[in-house]
Short mmCIF file of C-alpha atoms in Angstrom, two decimals:
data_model
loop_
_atom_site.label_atom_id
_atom_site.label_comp_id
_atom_site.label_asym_id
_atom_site.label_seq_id
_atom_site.Cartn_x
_atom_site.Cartn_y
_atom_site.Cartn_z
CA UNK A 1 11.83 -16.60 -0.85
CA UNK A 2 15.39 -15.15 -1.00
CA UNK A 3 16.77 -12.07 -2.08
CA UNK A 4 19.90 -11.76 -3.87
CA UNK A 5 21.56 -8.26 -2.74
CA UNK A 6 24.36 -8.69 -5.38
CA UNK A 7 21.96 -9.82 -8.16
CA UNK A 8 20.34 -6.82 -7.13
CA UNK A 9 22.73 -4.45 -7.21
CA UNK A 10 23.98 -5.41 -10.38
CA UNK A 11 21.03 -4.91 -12.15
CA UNK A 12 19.89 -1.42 -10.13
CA UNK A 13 23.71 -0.70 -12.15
CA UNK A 14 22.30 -1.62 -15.20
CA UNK A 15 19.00 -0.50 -14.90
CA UNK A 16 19.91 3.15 -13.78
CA UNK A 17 21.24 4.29 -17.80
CA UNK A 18 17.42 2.06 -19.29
CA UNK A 19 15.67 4.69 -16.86
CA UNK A 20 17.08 7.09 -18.39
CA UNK A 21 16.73 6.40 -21.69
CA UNK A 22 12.63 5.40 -20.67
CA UNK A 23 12.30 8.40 -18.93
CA UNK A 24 13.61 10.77 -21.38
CA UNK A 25 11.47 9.11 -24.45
CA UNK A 26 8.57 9.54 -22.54
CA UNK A 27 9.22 12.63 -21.96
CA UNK A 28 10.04 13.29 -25.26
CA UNK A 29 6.28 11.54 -26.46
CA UNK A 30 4.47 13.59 -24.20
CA UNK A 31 5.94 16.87 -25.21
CA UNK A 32 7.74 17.72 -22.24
CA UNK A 33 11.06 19.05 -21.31
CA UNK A 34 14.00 17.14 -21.08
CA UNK A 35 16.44 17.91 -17.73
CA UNK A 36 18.04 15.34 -15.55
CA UNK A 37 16.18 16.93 -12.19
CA UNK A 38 13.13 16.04 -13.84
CA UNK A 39 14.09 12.21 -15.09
CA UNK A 40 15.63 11.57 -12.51
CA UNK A 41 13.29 10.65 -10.02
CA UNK A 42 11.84 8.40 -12.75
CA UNK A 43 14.78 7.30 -13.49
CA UNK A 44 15.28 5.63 -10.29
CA UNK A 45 12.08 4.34 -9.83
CA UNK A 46 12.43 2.13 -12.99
CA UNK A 47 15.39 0.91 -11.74
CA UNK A 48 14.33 0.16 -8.47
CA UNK A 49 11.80 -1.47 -9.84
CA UNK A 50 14.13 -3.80 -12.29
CA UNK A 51 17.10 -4.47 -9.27
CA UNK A 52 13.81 -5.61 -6.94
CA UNK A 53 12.84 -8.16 -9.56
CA UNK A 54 16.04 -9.27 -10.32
CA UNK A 55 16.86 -9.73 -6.69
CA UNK A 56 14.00 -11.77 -6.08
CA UNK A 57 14.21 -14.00 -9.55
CA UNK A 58 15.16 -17.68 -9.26
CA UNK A 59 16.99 -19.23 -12.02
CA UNK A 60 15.27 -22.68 -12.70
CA UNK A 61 17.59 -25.46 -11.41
#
């Protein structure tokens, strides 16, 4: 299986600002605070989570 680092990285770009946004609405749902130190770690997480998937995703050819 191959990893795409630029695939990757592309996406952890993209997914960074939707971890956010997650992050904060659950926060929000729960009835939590909202600060960035908080979200943050989440935050990254999701979008670790969405540039390791896209990095390892094969188009079909």
């Amino acid at each position: 299986m191959k990893f795409s680092l630029a695939r990757a990285g592309v996406f952890l770009l993209i997914g960074l600002p939707i971890g956010f946004i997650l992050s904060a609405l659950g926060f929000a749902v729960t009835g939590q605070e909202i600060s960035a130190p908080q979200i943050a770690p989440f935050a990254g997480g999701i979008a670790i989570v969405i540039a390791a998937a896209a990095g390892l995703w094969r188009p079909a050819s």
